[in-house]
């Protein structure tokens, strides 16, 4: 077992990982303090937003991005089976873990072990709301997705399921294998990738969020059976508190809340996404008002703006999202005890 700090494993010793695969080596590699926003005070060179992409280039590497301890337990157990048990495979495992205070839940009853190992399982089904949606998250982003699920149900009438994507890489790898098989065996019944079959019955749009570059969850975009949007931490790191960094990259719970109605509202005015009475984006954003950028708030045309995928955004949603967007853009920093707004100037 090899434990390294931040991005330095695949970035600085990546050549050794290729030698390791070439020599048919086996074992576990742990990326400690992974992710772009979990190590924000030690310089931007520590902010790992891409090691999962680097891992995806190595054919001998089986990479996972688990969120909770029970997922790690099943992944480690299966890794021992594959490398040292009856499978006897020449692979090594890369698990990204993180520098984040987090409460780990007990393993759910009837946990989907196959989904954990193959790369995605539904962790929390939505229980309230009329408009269906799907949130896919990995690693440290799963708690943000769960918070967004709560806000969407309480304030937006959206019933969102939360999926833990334990391995974007393995989902893509399996899908590519399926396509290769279908290409070489056109006379046989065409196979369907696991991620497509897993999500086939899920209703609503799909929003994927992680603390990686968008390129990581975007690996599976073409096989997701529905409208798909990803949120990610592209660019250099951001030296501030975790909350400020996540708002900067627009991957926090409130940004997920903004993205989901944007996609769900494409259904048209017959089923518009509306904030619940007496609630709205000001509360969802964590404060009672916003400080717009110089020049004032952006105006929304009365006729509605054109939308990707056709149609227009329902009027109530247009107004609310325009307001909410300004709050997310405002110069707001998060401290350990809540939102802190800097004084003017």
Coordinates of C-alpha atoms in Angstrom, one line a residue:
X1 CA 0.0 0.0 0.0
X2 CA 1.3 3.4 -1.0
X3 CA -0.3 6.6 0.5
X4 CA 0.7 9.9 -1.1
X5 CA -0.1 13.5 -0.4
X6 CA -2.5 15.5 -2.6
X7 CA -1.9 15.3 -6.4
X8 CA 1.7 14.3 -6.0
X9 CA 1.2 10.6 -6.5
X10 CA 0.0 10.5 -10.1
X11 CA 1.6 13.8 -11.1
X12 CA 5.1 13.4 -9.7
X13 CA 5.4 9.6 -9.5
X14 CA 3.2 8.8 -12.5
X15 CA 6.1 7.3 -14.4
X16 CA 6.6 4.8 -11.6
X17 CA 2.9 3.9 -11.8
X18 CA 3.3 3.0 -15.5
X19 CA 6.4 0.9 -14.6
X20 CA 4.3 -0.7 -11.9
X21 CA 1.6 -1.6 -14.4
X22 CA 4.2 -2.8 -17.0
X23 CA 5.7 -5.1 -14.3
X24 CA 2.2 -6.6 -13.5
X25 CA 2.4 -5.2 -9.9
X26 CA -0.5 -5.2 -7.5
X27 CA -1.5 -3.3 -4.5
X28 CA -3.5 -0.3 -3.2
X29 CA -2.6 3.4 -3.8
X30 CA -4.4 6.0 -1.7
X31 CA -4.6 9.6 -2.8
X32 CA -4.8 11.3 0.6
X33 CA -6.1 14.9 0.7
X34 CA -7.4 14.5 -2.8
X35 CA -9.7 17.1 -4.5
X36 CA -9.4 20.7 -5.5
X37 CA -11.1 22.4 -2.5
X38 CA -10.1 20.2 0.5
X39 CA -6.6 21.6 0.9
X40 CA -7.0 25.2 0.2
X41 CA -4.5 26.8 2.5
X42 CA -1.2 25.2 1.3
X43 CA -0.8 26.6 -2.2
X44 CA -2.5 26.0 -5.4
X45 CA 0.0 23.3 -6.4
X46 CA -1.7 21.1 -3.8
X47 CA -5.2 21.4 -5.2
X48 CA -5.8 18.1 -6.9
X49 CA -8.5 18.3 -9.5
X50 CA -7.3 15.9 -12.1
X51 CA -5.5 12.8 -10.6
X52 CA -8.6 10.7 -11.5
X53 CA -8.1 11.7 -15.1
X54 CA -4.4 10.7 -15.0
X55 CA -5.5 7.4 -13.4
X56 CA -7.9 6.8 -16.3
X57 CA -5.0 6.7 -18.7
X58 CA -3.3 3.8 -17.0
X59 CA -4.8 0.4 -18.2
X60 CA -3.6 -1.3 -15.1
X61 CA -5.2 1.1 -12.7
X62 CA -8.7 0.5 -11.2
X63 CA -9.6 3.9 -9.8
X64 CA -12.4 4.7 -7.3
X65 CA -13.7 7.9 -5.7
X66 CA -15.8 6.7 -2.8
X67 CA -17.7 8.9 -0.4
X68 CA -18.2 6.8 2.7
X69 CA -16.6 4.2 4.8
X70 CA -19.0 1.4 3.8
X71 CA -18.2 2.0 0.1
X72 CA -14.4 1.8 0.8
X73 CA -14.9 -1.5 2.7
X74 CA -16.6 -3.2 -0.3
X75 CA -14.1 -1.8 -2.7
X76 CA -11.1 -2.9 -0.6
X77 CA -12.6 -6.4 -0.2
X78 CA -13.2 -6.7 -3.9
X79 CA -9.7 -5.5 -4.6
X80 CA -8.2 -8.2 -2.4
X81 CA -10.3 -10.7 -4.3
X82 CA -9.3 -9.5 -7.7
X83 CA -5.6 -9.1 -7.0
X84 CA -4.9 -11.9 -4.5
X85 CA -7.9 -14.2 -4.6
X86 CA -9.5 -16.4 -7.3
X87 CA -9.5 -13.7 -9.9
X88 CA -5.7 -13.2 -9.8
X89 CA -5.7 -10.1 -11.9
X90 CA -2.7 -8.0 -12.7
X91 CA -4.1 -4.6 -11.6
X92 CA -3.6 -2.1 -8.9
X93 CA -6.2 0.0 -7.1
X94 CA -6.3 3.8 -6.7
X95 CA -8.7 5.3 -4.1
X96 CA -9.0 9.0 -3.6
X97 CA -9.8 10.0 0.0
X98 CA -9.9 13.4 1.4
X99 CA -9.0 16.0 4.1
X100 CA -12.6 16.8 5.1
X101 CA -14.5 16.6 8.4
X102 CA -17.5 14.4 7.5
X103 CA -20.0 12.2 9.2
X104 CA -20.1 8.7 7.8
X105 CA -23.5 7.0 7.8
X106 CA -24.1 3.3 8.5
X107 CA -24.3 1.0 5.5
X108 CA -27.9 1.2 4.2
X109 CA -30.0 -1.9 4.3
X110 CA -30.0 -3.8 1.0
X111 CA -26.9 -1.8 -0.1
X112 CA -26.2 -2.1 -3.8
X113 CA -22.8 -3.7 -3.7
X114 CA -22.7 -4.4 -7.4
X115 CA -23.4 -0.7 -8.1
X116 CA -20.6 0.4 -5.7
X117 CA -18.1 -1.9 -7.4
X118 CA -19.2 -1.1 -11.0
X119 CA -19.2 2.7 -10.3
X120 CA -22.6 4.0 -9.3
X121 CA -25.4 3.3 -6.9
X122 CA -28.5 5.2 -5.7
X123 CA -27.7 6.4 -2.2
X124 CA -30.8 8.4 -1.4
X125 CA -34.1 8.4 -3.1
X126 CA -36.1 11.6 -3.3
X127 CA -39.3 11.5 -1.2
X128 CA -40.9 15.0 -1.6
X129 CA -41.7 17.1 -4.6
X130 CA -43.5 16.6 -7.9
X131 CA -40.7 17.3 -10.5
X132 CA -38.2 14.4 -10.8
X133 CA -34.4 14.9 -11.1
X134 CA -31.2 13.0 -10.6
X135 CA -28.0 14.2 -8.9
X136 CA -24.9 12.2 -9.4
X137 CA -22.0 13.0 -7.1
X138 CA -18.7 11.4 -6.1
X139 CA -16.5 11.5 -3.0
X140 CA -16.6 14.7 -1.0
X141 CA -19.4 16.1 -3.2
X142 CA -22.0 13.6 -2.0
X143 CA -22.9 15.6 1.2
X144 CA -23.4 18.7 -1.0
X145 CA -25.7 16.7 -3.2
X146 CA -27.7 15.5 -0.2
X147 CA -28.1 19.1 1.0
X148 CA -29.2 20.2 -2.4
X149 CA -31.7 17.3 -2.4
X150 CA -33.2 18.7 0.8
X151 CA -33.4 22.3 -0.5
X152 CA -34.9 21.2 -3.8
X153 CA -37.6 19.2 -2.0
X154 CA -38.4 21.9 0.6
X155 CA -38.3 25.0 -1.6
X156 CA -38.4 24.0 -5.3
X157 CA -40.9 21.2 -5.5
X158 CA -38.2 18.9 -7.0
X159 CA -37.9 15.3 -6.0
X160 CA -34.2 14.5 -6.6
X161 CA -32.5 11.2 -6.2
X162 CA -28.9 11.2 -5.2
X163 CA -26.5 8.8 -6.7
X164 CA -23.0 8.1 -5.4
X165 CA -20.7 7.7 -8.4
X166 CA -17.9 5.6 -6.9
X167 CA -16.0 5.4 -10.2
X168 CA -16.5 7.6 -13.2
X169 CA -13.5 5.9 -14.7
X170 CA -14.8 2.3 -14.3
X171 CA -18.2 3.3 -15.7
X172 CA -16.5 4.7 -18.8
X173 CA -14.1 1.8 -19.2
X174 CA -17.0 -0.7 -19.1
X175 CA -19.0 1.4 -21.6
X176 CA -16.0 1.5 -24.0
X177 CA -15.6 -2.3 -23.7
X178 CA -19.3 -2.7 -24.6
X179 CA -18.9 -0.5 -27.6
X180 CA -15.9 -2.5 -28.7
X181 CA -17.8 -5.7 -28.4
X182 CA -20.8 -4.3 -30.4
X183 CA -18.4 -3.1 -33.1
X184 CA -16.8 -6.5 -33.5
X185 CA -20.0 -8.6 -33.2
X186 CA -22.7 -6.8 -35.2
X187 CA -24.5 -10.1 -35.7
X188 CA -25.1 -10.6 -32.0
X189 CA -27.6 -8.8 -29.8
X190 CA -26.1 -5.4 -29.0
X191 CA -25.0 -4.9 -25.4
X192 CA -25.9 -1.8 -23.3
X193 CA -23.4 -0.1 -21.0
X194 CA -23.9 -0.6 -17.3
X195 CA -24.4 3.1 -16.6
X196 CA -27.1 3.3 -19.2
X197 CA -28.9 0.3 -17.8
X198 CA -28.6 1.6 -14.3
X199 CA -30.0 5.0 -15.0
X200 CA -32.5 3.9 -17.7
X201 CA -35.6 4.1 -15.4
X202 CA -34.5 7.3 -13.6
X203 CA -36.8 10.3 -14.5
X204 CA -35.8 13.9 -15.0
X205 CA -32.5 15.5 -16.0
X206 CA -29.1 14.4 -14.7
X207 CA -26.7 16.8 -12.9
X208 CA -23.3 15.5 -12.1
X209 CA -21.1 17.2 -9.5
X210 CA -17.6 16.5 -8.1
X211 CA -14.6 18.3 -6.7
X212 CA -12.7 17.3 -9.9
X213 CA -12.5 19.0 -13.2
X214 CA -15.7 18.6 -15.2
X215 CA -13.7 16.3 -17.5
X216 CA -13.9 13.6 -14.9
X217 CA -17.7 13.2 -14.7
X218 CA -18.0 14.1 -18.4
X219 CA -16.4 10.8 -19.2
X220 CA -19.8 9.1 -19.0
X221 CA -21.9 11.9 -20.6
X222 CA -22.6 10.1 -23.9
X223 CA -24.0 7.1 -22.1
X224 CA -26.4 8.8 -19.7
X225 CA -30.0 8.4 -20.9
X226 CA -31.2 12.0 -20.6
X227 CA -30.3 15.6 -20.4
X228 CA -26.9 15.9 -18.7
X229 CA -25.0 18.7 -17.1
X230 CA -21.8 18.6 -15.0
X231 CA -20.4 20.9 -12.3
X232 CA -16.7 20.8 -11.5
X233 CA -13.7 22.6 -10.2
X234 CA -11.9 23.6 -13.4
X235 CA -8.9 25.9 -13.3
X236 CA -6.3 26.5 -10.6
X237 CA -7.2 26.0 -7.0
X238 CA -8.6 28.8 -4.8
X239 CA -6.9 29.8 -1.6
X240 CA -9.7 30.5 0.9
X241 CA -12.0 28.5 3.1
X242 CA -13.5 25.3 1.7
X243 CA -16.9 27.0 1.4
X244 CA -15.5 30.0 -0.4
X245 CA -13.6 27.7 -2.8
X246 CA -16.7 25.7 -3.5
X247 CA -18.8 28.7 -4.2
X248 CA -16.0 30.1 -6.4
X249 CA -16.2 26.9 -8.5
X250 CA -20.0 26.7 -8.3
X251 CA -20.0 23.1 -6.9
X252 CA -21.6 23.7 -3.5
X253 CA -25.1 22.7 -2.6
X254 CA -26.7 26.0 -3.6
X255 CA -25.0 25.8 -7.0
X256 CA -26.5 22.3 -7.5
X257 CA -29.9 23.7 -6.5
X258 CA -29.4 26.3 -9.3
X259 CA -28.4 23.7 -11.9
X260 CA -31.2 21.2 -11.3
X261 CA -34.2 23.5 -11.8
X262 CA -32.4 24.9 -14.9
X263 CA -32.5 21.5 -16.5
X264 CA -35.8 20.4 -15.0
X265 CA -37.5 23.5 -16.3
X266 CA -37.0 22.4 -19.8
X267 CA -40.1 20.4 -19.5
X268 CA -42.2 23.4 -20.4
X269 CA -44.8 25.5 -18.6
X270 CA -47.1 22.5 -17.9
X271 CA -44.8 21.4 -15.2
X272 CA -42.8 24.4 -14.2
X273 CA -40.3 24.3 -11.4
X274 CA -41.4 26.9 -8.9
X275 CA -40.1 27.9 -5.5
X276 CA -42.5 27.0 -2.6
X277 CA -44.6 29.7 -1.2
X278 CA -42.7 31.8 1.4
X279 CA -39.4 30.4 0.4
X280 CA -37.0 30.9 -2.5
X281 CA -33.4 31.3 -3.7
X282 CA -32.4 33.9 -1.1
X283 CA -32.9 31.4 1.6
X284 CA -31.3 28.6 -0.4
X285 CA -28.2 30.7 -1.0
X286 CA -27.8 31.0 2.7
X287 CA -28.4 34.8 3.2
X288 CA -31.3 37.3 3.0
X289 CA -29.9 39.3 0.1
X290 CA -27.1 39.6 -2.4
X291 CA -24.6 42.2 -3.4
X292 CA -24.7 42.2 -7.2
X293 CA -21.5 43.0 -9.2
X294 CA -21.0 46.6 -10.3
X295 CA -23.5 47.5 -12.9
X296 CA -26.5 46.1 -11.1
X297 CA -28.5 42.9 -11.7
X298 CA -28.9 41.4 -15.1
X299 CA -32.3 42.0 -16.5
X300 CA -34.4 39.1 -17.9
X301 CA -36.5 39.8 -21.0
X302 CA -40.2 39.6 -20.4
X303 CA -40.6 37.1 -23.2
X304 CA -38.2 34.7 -21.7
X305 CA -34.8 33.7 -23.0
X306 CA -34.2 30.8 -25.5
X307 CA -33.2 27.6 -23.9
X308 CA -30.9 24.8 -24.9
X309 CA -33.2 21.9 -25.9
X310 CA -36.1 24.1 -27.0
X311 CA -38.8 26.1 -25.3
X312 CA -38.5 28.9 -22.8
X313 CA -38.0 29.0 -19.1
X314 CA -41.3 29.3 -17.2
X315 CA -41.8 32.9 -16.0
X316 CA -41.6 32.2 -12.3
X317 CA -38.4 30.3 -12.7
X318 CA -36.9 33.0 -15.0
X319 CA -37.3 35.6 -12.3
X320 CA -36.1 33.3 -9.4
X321 CA -33.1 32.0 -11.3
X322 CA -31.9 35.5 -12.4
X323 CA -32.1 36.6 -8.7
X324 CA -30.4 33.4 -7.5
X325 CA -27.6 33.7 -10.0
X326 CA -26.7 37.1 -8.8
X327 CA -26.4 35.8 -5.2
X328 CA -24.1 33.0 -6.3
X329 CA -21.9 35.6 -8.2
X330 CA -21.8 38.0 -5.2
X331 CA -18.6 38.4 -3.3
X332 CA -19.5 36.1 -0.4
X333 CA -17.1 34.2 1.8
X334 CA -18.0 31.3 4.1
X335 CA -16.5 31.0 7.6
X336 CA -16.7 28.1 9.9
X337 CA -19.9 29.5 11.5
X338 CA -21.8 30.6 8.5
X339 CA -21.9 33.2 5.8
X340 CA -19.8 36.3 6.1
X341 CA -20.3 39.2 3.8
X342 CA -17.4 41.7 3.5
X343 CA -18.2 45.4 4.2
X344 CA -18.5 47.7 1.2
X345 CA -15.2 48.6 -0.4

